[in-house]
Coordinates of N, CA, C and O in Angstrom, one line a residue:
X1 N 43.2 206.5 167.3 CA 44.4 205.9 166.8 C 44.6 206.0 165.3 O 45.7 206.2 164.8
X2 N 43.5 205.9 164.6 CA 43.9 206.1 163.0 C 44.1 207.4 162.7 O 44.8 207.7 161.7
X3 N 43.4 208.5 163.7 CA 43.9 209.8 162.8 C 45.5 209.9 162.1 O 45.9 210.4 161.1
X4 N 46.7 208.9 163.4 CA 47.7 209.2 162.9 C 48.1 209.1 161.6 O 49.1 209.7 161.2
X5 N 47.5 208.5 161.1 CA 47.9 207.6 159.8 C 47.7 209.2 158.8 O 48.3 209.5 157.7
X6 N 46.9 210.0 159.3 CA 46.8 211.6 158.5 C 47.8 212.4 158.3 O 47.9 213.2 157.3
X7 N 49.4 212.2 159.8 CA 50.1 212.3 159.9 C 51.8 212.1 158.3 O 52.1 211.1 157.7
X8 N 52.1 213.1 158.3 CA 53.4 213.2 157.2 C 54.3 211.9 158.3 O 54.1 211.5 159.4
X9 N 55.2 211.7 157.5 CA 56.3 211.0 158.4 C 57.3 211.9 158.9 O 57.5 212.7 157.9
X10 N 57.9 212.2 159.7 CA 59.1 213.2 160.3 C 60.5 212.2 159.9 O 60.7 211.1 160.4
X11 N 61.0 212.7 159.1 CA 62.2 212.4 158.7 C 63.0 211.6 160.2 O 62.7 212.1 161.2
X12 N 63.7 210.5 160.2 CA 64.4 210.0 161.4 C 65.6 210.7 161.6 O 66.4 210.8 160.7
X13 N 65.8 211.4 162.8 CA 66.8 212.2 163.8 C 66.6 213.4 162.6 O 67.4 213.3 161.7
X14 N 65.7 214.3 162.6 CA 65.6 215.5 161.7 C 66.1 216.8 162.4 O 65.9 218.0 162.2
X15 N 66.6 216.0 163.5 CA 67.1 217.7 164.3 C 68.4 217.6 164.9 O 68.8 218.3 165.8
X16 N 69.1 216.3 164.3 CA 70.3 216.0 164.9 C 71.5 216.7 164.2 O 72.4 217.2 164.9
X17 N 71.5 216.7 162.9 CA 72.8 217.6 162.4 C 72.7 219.0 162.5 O 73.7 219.5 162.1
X18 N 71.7 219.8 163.0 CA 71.8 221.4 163.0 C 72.1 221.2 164.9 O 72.5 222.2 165.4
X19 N 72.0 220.3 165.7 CA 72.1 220.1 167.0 C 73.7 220.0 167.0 O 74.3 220.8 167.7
X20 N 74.1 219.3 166.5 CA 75.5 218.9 166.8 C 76.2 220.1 166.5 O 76.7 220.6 167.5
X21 N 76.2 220.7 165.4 CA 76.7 222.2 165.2 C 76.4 223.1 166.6 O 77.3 223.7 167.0
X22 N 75.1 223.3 167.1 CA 75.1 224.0 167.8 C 75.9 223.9 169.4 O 76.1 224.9 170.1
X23 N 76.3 222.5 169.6 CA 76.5 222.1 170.8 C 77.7 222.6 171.2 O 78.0 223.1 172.3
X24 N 78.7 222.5 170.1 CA 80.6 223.0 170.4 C 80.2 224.3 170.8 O 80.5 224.7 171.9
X25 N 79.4 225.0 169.8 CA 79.3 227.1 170.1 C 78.7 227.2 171.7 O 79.1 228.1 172.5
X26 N 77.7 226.1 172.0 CA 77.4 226.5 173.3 C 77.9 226.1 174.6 O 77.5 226.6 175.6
X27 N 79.0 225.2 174.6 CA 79.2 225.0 175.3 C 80.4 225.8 175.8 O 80.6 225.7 177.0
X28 N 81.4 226.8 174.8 CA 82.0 228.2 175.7 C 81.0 228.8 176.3 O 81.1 229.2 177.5
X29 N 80.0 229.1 175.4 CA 78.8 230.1 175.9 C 78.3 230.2 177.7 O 78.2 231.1 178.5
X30 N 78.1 228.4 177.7 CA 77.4 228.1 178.6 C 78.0 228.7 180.2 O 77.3 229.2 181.1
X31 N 79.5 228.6 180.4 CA 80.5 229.2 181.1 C 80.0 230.6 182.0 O 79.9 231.0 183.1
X32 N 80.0 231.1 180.4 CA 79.7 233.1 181.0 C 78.0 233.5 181.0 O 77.7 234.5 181.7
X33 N 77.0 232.8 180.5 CA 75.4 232.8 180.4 C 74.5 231.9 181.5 O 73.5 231.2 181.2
X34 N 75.2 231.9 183.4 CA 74.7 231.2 183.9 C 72.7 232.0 184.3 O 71.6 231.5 184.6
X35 N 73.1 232.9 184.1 CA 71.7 233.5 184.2 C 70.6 233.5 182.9 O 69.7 234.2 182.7
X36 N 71.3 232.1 182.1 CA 70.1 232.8 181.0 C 69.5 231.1 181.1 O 68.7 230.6 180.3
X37 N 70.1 230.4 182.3 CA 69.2 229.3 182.4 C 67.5 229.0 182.5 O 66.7 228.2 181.9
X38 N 67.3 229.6 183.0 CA 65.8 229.4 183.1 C 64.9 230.4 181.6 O 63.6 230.3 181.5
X39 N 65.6 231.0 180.8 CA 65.0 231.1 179.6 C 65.4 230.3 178.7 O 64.6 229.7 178.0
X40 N 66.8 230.1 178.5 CA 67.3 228.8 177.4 C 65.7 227.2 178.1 O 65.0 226.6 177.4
X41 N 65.9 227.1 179.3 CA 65.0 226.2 179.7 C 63.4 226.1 178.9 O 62.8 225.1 178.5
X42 N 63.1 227.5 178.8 CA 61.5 227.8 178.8 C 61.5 227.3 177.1 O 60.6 226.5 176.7
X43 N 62.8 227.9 176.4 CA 62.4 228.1 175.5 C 62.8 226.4 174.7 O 62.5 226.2 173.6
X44 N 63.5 225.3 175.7 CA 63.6 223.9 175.3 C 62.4 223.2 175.4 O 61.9 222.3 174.8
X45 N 62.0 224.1 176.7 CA 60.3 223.4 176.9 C 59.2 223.3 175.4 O 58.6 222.3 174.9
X46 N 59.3 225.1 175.0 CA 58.4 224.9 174.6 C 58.6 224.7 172.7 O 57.7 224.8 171.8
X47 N 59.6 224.5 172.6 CA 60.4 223.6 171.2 C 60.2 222.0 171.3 O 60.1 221.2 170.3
X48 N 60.1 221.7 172.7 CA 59.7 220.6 172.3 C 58.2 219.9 172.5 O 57.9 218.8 172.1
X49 N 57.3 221.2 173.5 CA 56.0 220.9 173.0 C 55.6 221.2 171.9 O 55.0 220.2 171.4
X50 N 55.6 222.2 171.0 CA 55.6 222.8 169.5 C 55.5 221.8 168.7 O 54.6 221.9 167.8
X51 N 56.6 220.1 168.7 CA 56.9 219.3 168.0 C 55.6 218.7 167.5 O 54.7 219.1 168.3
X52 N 55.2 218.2 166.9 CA 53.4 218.0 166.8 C 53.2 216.5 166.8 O 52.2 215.9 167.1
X53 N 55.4 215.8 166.3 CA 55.2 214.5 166.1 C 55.6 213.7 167.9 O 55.5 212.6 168.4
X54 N 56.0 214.9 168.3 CA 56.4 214.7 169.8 C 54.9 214.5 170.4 O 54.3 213.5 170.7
X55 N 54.5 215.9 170.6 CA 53.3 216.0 171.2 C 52.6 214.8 171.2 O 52.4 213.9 172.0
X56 N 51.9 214.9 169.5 CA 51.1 213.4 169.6 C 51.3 212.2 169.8 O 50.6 211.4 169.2
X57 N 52.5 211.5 170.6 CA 53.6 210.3 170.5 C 53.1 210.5 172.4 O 52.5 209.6 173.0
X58 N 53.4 211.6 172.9 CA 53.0 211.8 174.1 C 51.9 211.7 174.1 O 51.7 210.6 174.6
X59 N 51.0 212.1 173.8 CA 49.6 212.2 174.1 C 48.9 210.9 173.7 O 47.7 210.6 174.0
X60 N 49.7 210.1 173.1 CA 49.2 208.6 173.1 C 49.5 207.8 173.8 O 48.8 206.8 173.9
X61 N 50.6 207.7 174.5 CA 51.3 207.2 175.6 C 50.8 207.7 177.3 O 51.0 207.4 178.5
X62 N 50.2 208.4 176.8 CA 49.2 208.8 178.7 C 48.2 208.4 178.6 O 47.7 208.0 179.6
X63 N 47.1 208.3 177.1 CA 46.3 207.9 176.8 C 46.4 206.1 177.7 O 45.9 205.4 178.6
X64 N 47.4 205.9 176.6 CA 47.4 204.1 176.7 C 47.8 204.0 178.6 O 47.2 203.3 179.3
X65 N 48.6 204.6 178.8 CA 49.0 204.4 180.2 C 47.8 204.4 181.3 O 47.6 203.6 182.2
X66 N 46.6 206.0 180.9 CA 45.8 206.0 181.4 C 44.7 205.1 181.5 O 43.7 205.3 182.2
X67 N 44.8 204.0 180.7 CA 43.5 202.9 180.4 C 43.9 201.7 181.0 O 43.2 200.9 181.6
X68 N 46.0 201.6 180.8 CA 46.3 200.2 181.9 C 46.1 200.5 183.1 O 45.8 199.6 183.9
X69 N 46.4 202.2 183.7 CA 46.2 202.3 185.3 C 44.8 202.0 185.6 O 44.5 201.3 186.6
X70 N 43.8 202.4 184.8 CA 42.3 202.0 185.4 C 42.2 200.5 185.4 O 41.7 199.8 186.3
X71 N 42.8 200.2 184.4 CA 42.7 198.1 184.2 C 43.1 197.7 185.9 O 42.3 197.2 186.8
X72 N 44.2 198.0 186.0 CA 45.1 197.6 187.1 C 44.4 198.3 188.2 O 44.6 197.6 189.2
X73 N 43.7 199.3 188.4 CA 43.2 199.2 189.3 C 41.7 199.1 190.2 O 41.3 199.5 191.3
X74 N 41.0 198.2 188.7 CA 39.6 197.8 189.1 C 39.4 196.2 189.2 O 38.7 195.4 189.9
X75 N 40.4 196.0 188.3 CA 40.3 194.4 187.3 C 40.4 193.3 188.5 O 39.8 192.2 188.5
X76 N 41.4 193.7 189.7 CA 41.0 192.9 190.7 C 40.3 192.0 191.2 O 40.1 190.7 191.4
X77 N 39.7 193.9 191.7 CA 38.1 193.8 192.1 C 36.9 193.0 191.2 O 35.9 192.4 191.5
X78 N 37.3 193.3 190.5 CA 36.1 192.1 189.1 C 36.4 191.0 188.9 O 35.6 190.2 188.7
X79 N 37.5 190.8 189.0 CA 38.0 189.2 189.1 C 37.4 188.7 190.4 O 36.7 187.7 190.2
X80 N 37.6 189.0 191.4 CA 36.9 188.3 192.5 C 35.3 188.6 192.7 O 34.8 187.8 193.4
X81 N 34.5 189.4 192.2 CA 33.2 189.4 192.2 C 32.8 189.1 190.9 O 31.7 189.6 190.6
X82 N 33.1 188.6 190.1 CA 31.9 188.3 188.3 C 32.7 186.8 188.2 O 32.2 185.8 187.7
X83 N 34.4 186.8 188.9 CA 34.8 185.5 188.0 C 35.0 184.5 189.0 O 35.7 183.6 188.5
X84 N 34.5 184.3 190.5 CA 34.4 184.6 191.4 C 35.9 184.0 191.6 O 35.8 182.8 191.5
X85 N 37.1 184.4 191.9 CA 38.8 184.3 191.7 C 39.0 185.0 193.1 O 38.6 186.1 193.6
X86 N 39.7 183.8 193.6 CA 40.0 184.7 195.1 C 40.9 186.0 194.9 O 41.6 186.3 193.9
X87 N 40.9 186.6 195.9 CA 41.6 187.6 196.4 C 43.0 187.5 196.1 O 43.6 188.4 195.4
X88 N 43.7 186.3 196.6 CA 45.0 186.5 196.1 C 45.2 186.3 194.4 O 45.8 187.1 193.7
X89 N 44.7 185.3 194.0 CA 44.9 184.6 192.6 C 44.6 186.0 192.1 O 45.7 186.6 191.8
X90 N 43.4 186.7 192.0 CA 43.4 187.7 191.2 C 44.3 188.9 190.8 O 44.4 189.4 189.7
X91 N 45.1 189.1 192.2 CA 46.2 189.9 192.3 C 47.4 189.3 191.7 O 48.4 190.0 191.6
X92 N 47.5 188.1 191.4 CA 48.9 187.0 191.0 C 48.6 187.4 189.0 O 49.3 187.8 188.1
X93 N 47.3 187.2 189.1 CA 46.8 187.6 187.8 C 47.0 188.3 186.9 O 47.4 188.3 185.7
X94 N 46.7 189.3 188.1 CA 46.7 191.2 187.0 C 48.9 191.1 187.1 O 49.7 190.8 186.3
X95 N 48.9 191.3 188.0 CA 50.9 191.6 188.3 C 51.6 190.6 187.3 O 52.7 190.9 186.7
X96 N 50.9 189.5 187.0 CA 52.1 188.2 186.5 C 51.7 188.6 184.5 O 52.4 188.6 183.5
X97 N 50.0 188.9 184.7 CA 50.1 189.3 183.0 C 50.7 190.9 182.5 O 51.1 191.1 181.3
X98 N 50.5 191.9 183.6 CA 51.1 192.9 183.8 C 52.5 192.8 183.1 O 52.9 193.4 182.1
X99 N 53.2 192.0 183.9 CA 54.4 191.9 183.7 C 55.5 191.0 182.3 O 56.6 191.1 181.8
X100 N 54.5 190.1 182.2 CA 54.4 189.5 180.7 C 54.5 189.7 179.5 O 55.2 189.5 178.5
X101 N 53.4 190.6 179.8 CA 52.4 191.1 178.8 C 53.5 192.2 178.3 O 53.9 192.1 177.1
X102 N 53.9 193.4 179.3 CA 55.1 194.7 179.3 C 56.4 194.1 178.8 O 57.0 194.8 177.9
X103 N 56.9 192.9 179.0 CA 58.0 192.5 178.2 C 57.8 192.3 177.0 O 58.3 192.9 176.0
X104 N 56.7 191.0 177.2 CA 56.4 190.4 175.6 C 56.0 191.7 174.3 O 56.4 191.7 173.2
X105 N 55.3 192.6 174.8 CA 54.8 193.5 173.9 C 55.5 194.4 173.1 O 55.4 194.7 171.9
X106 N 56.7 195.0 174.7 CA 57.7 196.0 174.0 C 58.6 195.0 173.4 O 59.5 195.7 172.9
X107 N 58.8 194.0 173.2 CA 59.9 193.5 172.1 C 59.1 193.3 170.8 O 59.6 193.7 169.8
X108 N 57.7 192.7 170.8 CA 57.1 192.3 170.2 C 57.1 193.4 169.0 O 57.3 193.3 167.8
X109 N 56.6 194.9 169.8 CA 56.1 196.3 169.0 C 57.2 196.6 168.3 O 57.1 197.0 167.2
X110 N 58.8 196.4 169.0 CA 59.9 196.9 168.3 C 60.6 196.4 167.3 O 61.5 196.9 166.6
X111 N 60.0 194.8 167.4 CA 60.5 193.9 166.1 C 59.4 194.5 165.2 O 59.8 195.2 164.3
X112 N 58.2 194.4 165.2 CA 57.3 194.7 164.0 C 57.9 195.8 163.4 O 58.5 195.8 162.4
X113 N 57.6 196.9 164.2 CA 57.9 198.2 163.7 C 59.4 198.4 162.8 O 59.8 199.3 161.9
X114 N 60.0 197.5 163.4 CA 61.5 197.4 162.7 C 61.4 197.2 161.3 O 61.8 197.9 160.4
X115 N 60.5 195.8 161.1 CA 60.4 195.2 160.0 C 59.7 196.2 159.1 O 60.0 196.6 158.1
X116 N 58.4 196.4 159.8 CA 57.5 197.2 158.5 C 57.9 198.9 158.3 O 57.2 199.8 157.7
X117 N 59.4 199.1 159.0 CA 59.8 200.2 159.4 C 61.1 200.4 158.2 O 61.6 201.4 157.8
X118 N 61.2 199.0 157.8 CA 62.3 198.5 156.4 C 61.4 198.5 154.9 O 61.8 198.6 153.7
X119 N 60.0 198.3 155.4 CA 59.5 198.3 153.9 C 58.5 199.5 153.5 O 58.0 199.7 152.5
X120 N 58.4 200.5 155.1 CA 57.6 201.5 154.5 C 58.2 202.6 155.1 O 57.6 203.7 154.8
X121 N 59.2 202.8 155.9 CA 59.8 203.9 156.0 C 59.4 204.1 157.9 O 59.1 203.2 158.7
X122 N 59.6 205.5 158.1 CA 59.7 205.7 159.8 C 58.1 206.2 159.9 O 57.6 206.8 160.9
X123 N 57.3 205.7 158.8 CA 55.8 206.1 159.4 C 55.2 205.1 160.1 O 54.2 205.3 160.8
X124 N 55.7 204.1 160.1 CA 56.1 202.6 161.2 C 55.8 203.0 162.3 O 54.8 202.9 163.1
X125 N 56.4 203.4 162.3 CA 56.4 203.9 164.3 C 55.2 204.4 165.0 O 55.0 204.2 166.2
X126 N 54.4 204.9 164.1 CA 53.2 205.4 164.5 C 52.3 204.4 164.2 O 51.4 204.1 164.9
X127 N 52.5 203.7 162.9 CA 51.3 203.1 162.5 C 51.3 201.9 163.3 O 50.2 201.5 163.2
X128 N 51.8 201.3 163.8 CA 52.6 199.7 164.4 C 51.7 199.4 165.9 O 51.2 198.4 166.4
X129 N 52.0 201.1 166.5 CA 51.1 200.9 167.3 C 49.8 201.2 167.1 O 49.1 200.2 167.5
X130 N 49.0 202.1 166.6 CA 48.0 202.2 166.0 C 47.2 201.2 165.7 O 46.0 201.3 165.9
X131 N 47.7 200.2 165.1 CA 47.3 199.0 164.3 C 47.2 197.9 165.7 O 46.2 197.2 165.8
X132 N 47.7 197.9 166.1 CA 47.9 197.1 167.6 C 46.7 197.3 168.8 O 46.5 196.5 169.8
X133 N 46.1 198.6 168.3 CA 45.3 199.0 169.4 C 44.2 198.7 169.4 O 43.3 198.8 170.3
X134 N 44.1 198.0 167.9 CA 42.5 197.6 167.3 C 42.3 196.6 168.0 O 41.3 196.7 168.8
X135 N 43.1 195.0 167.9 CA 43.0 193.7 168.7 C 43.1 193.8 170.5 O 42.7 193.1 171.5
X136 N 44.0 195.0 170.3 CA 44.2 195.0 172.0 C 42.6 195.3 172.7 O 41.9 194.7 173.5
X137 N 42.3 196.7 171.8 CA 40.8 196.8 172.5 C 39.6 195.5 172.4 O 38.6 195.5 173.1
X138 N 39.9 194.8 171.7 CA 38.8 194.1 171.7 C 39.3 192.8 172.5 O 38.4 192.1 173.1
X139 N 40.8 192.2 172.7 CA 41.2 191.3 173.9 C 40.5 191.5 175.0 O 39.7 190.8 175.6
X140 N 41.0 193.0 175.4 CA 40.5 193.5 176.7 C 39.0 193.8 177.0 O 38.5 194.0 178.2
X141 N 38.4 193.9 175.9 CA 36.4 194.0 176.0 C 36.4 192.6 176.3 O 35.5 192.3 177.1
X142 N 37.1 191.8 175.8 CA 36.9 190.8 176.0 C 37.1 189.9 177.7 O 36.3 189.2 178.3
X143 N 38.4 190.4 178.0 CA 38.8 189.9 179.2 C 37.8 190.0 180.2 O 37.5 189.1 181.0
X144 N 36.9 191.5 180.1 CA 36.1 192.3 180.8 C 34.5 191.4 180.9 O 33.6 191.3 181.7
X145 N 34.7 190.8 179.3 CA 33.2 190.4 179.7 C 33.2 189.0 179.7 O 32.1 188.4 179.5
X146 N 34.0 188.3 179.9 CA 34.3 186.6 179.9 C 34.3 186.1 181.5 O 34.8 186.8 182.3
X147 N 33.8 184.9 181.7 CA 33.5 184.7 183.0 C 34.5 183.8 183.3 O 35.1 183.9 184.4
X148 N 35.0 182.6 182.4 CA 35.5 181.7 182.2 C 37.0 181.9 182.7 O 37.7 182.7 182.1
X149 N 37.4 181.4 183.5 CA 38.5 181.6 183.7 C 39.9 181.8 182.7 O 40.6 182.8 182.6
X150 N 40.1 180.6 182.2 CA 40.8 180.3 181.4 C 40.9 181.6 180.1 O 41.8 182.4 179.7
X151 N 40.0 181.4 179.7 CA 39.3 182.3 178.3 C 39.8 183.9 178.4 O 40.2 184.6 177.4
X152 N 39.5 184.2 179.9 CA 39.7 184.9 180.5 C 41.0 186.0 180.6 O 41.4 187.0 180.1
X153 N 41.5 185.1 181.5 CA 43.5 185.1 181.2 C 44.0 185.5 180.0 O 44.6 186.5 179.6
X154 N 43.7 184.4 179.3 CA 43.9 184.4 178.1 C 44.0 185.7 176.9 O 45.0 186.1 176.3
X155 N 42.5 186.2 176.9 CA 42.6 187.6 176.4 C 42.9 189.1 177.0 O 42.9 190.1 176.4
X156 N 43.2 188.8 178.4 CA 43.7 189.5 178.8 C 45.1 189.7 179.2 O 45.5 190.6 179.8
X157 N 45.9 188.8 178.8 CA 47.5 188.5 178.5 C 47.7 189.0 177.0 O 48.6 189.9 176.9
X158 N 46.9 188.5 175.7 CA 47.2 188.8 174.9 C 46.9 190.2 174.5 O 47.6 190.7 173.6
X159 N 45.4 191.0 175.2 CA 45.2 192.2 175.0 C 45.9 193.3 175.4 O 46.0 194.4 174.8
X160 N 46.6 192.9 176.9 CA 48.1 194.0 177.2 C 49.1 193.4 176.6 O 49.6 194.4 176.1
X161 N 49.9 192.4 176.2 CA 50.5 192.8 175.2 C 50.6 193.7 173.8 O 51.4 194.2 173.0
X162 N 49.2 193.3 174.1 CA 48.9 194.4 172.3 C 49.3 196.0 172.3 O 49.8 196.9 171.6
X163 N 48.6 196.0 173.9 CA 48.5 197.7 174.8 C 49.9 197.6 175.1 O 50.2 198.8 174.9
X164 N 51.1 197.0 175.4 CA 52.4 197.3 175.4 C 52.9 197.6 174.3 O 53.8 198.5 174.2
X165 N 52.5 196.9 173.0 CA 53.5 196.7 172.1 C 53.9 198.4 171.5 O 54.7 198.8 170.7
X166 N 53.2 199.0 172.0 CA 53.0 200.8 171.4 C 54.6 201.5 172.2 O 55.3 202.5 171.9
X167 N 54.7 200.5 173.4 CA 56.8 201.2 174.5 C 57.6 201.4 173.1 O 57.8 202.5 172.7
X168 N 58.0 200.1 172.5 CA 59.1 200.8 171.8 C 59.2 201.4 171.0 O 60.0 202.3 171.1
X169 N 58.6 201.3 169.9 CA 58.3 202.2 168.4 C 58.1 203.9 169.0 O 58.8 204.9 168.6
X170 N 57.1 204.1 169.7 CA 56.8 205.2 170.4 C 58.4 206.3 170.6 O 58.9 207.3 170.2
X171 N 58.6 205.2 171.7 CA 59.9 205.8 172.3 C 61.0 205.9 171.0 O 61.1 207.1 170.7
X172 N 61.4 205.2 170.4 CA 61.8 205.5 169.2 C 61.6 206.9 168.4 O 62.4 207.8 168.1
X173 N 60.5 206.8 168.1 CA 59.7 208.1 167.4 C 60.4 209.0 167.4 O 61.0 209.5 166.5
X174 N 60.1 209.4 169.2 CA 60.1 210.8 170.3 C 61.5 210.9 170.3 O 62.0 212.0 170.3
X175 N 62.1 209.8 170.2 CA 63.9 210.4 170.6 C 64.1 210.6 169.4 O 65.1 211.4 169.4
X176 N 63.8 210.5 168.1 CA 64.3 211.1 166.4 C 63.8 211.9 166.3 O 64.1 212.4 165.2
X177 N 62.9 212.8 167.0 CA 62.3 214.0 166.0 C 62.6 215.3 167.4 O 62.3 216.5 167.3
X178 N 62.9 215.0 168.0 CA 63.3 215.9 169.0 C 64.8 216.2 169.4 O 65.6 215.4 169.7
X179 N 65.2 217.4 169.3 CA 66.7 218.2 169.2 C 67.3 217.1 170.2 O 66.7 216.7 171.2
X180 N 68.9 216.7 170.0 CA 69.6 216.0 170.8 C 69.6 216.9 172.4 O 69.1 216.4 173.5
X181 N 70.0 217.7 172.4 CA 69.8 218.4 173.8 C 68.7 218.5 174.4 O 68.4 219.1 175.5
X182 N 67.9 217.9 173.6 CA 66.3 218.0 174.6 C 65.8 216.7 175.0 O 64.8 216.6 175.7
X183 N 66.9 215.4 174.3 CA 66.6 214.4 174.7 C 66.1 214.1 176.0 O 65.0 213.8 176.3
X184 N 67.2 214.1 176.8 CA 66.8 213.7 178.4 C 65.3 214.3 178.6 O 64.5 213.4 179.1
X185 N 64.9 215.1 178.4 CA 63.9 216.1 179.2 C 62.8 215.4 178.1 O 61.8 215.1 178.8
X186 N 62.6 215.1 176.7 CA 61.4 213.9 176.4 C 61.2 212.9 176.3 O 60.3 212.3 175.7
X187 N 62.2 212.5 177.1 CA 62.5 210.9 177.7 C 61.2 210.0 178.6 O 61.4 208.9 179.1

């Protein structure tokens, strides 16, 4: 998470005014060039893997996605054998902080980022989550090694929201530094 911080900042919407220009020209074009779809395609594809501030915005967001799907789908199981939490409660557990946690966090990430996004510019976006990922990992070491019920819950409510708060700023990011016509498709 901190290498980002090595990262330049990408100017916010830096591909939007040479996009808008391009859009009136292509859209006679598009009429008479129905065969040149699947190359115009290849070559949106690979403009927008190219992006480095895209790429790595993605590649932190499958990361984080890939550590809540493992949460979600062991954490159950551990709650009913270490904390000994029945079967149902456990499942009311993981779904109800899941769900909490995913609201509370993406508002939570998008106000931060907003604010420290007014006093230091659009490198916010990156760093907001970044900085978030430090307490989240250690809520959730925590969740993992606490027996106690209560205690329990507890840092693991506050540790996925930390692990959410990275939805909005993120998404933010990826939609300013990527061509308006390629929006949908790095969505």
């Amino acid at each position: 998470a901190f290498t980002v911080l090595l990262l330049n900042d990408p100017p916010m919407g830096i591909n939007d005014s040479e996009e808008l220009n391009d859009d009136a020209d292509s859209e006679s074009e598009s009429e008479s060039s129905e065969n040149e779809a699947p190359r115009r395609w290849f070559h949106e594809e690979k403009q927008l893997l190219g992006n480095k501030y895209f790429f790595l915005a993605t590649m932190g967001s499958v990361a984080i996605q890939f550590a809540v799907g493992g949460l979600t789908e062991w954490y159950p199981t551990f709650l009913v054998r270490f904390a000994e939490m029945p079967e149902s409660m456990s499942g009311l557990v993981l779904s109800s902080s899941c769900v909490l946690s995913g609201i509370g966090g993406t508002v939570l990430g998008s106000k931060v980022a907003d604010s420290v996004a007014r006093r230091i510019g659009s490198g916010a976006y990156f760093l907001v989550p970044a900085v978030f990922m430090v307490p989240a990992t250690a809520l959730v070491a925590a969740a993992v090694n606490l027996k106690e019920k209560v205690p329990l819950i507890a840092a693991l409510l506050l540790g996925e929201t930390c692990f959410f708060s990275y939805q909005a700023p993120i998404t933010a990011l990826s939609m300013s530094v990527i061509p308006v016509h390629t929006r949908a498709r790095g969505s």
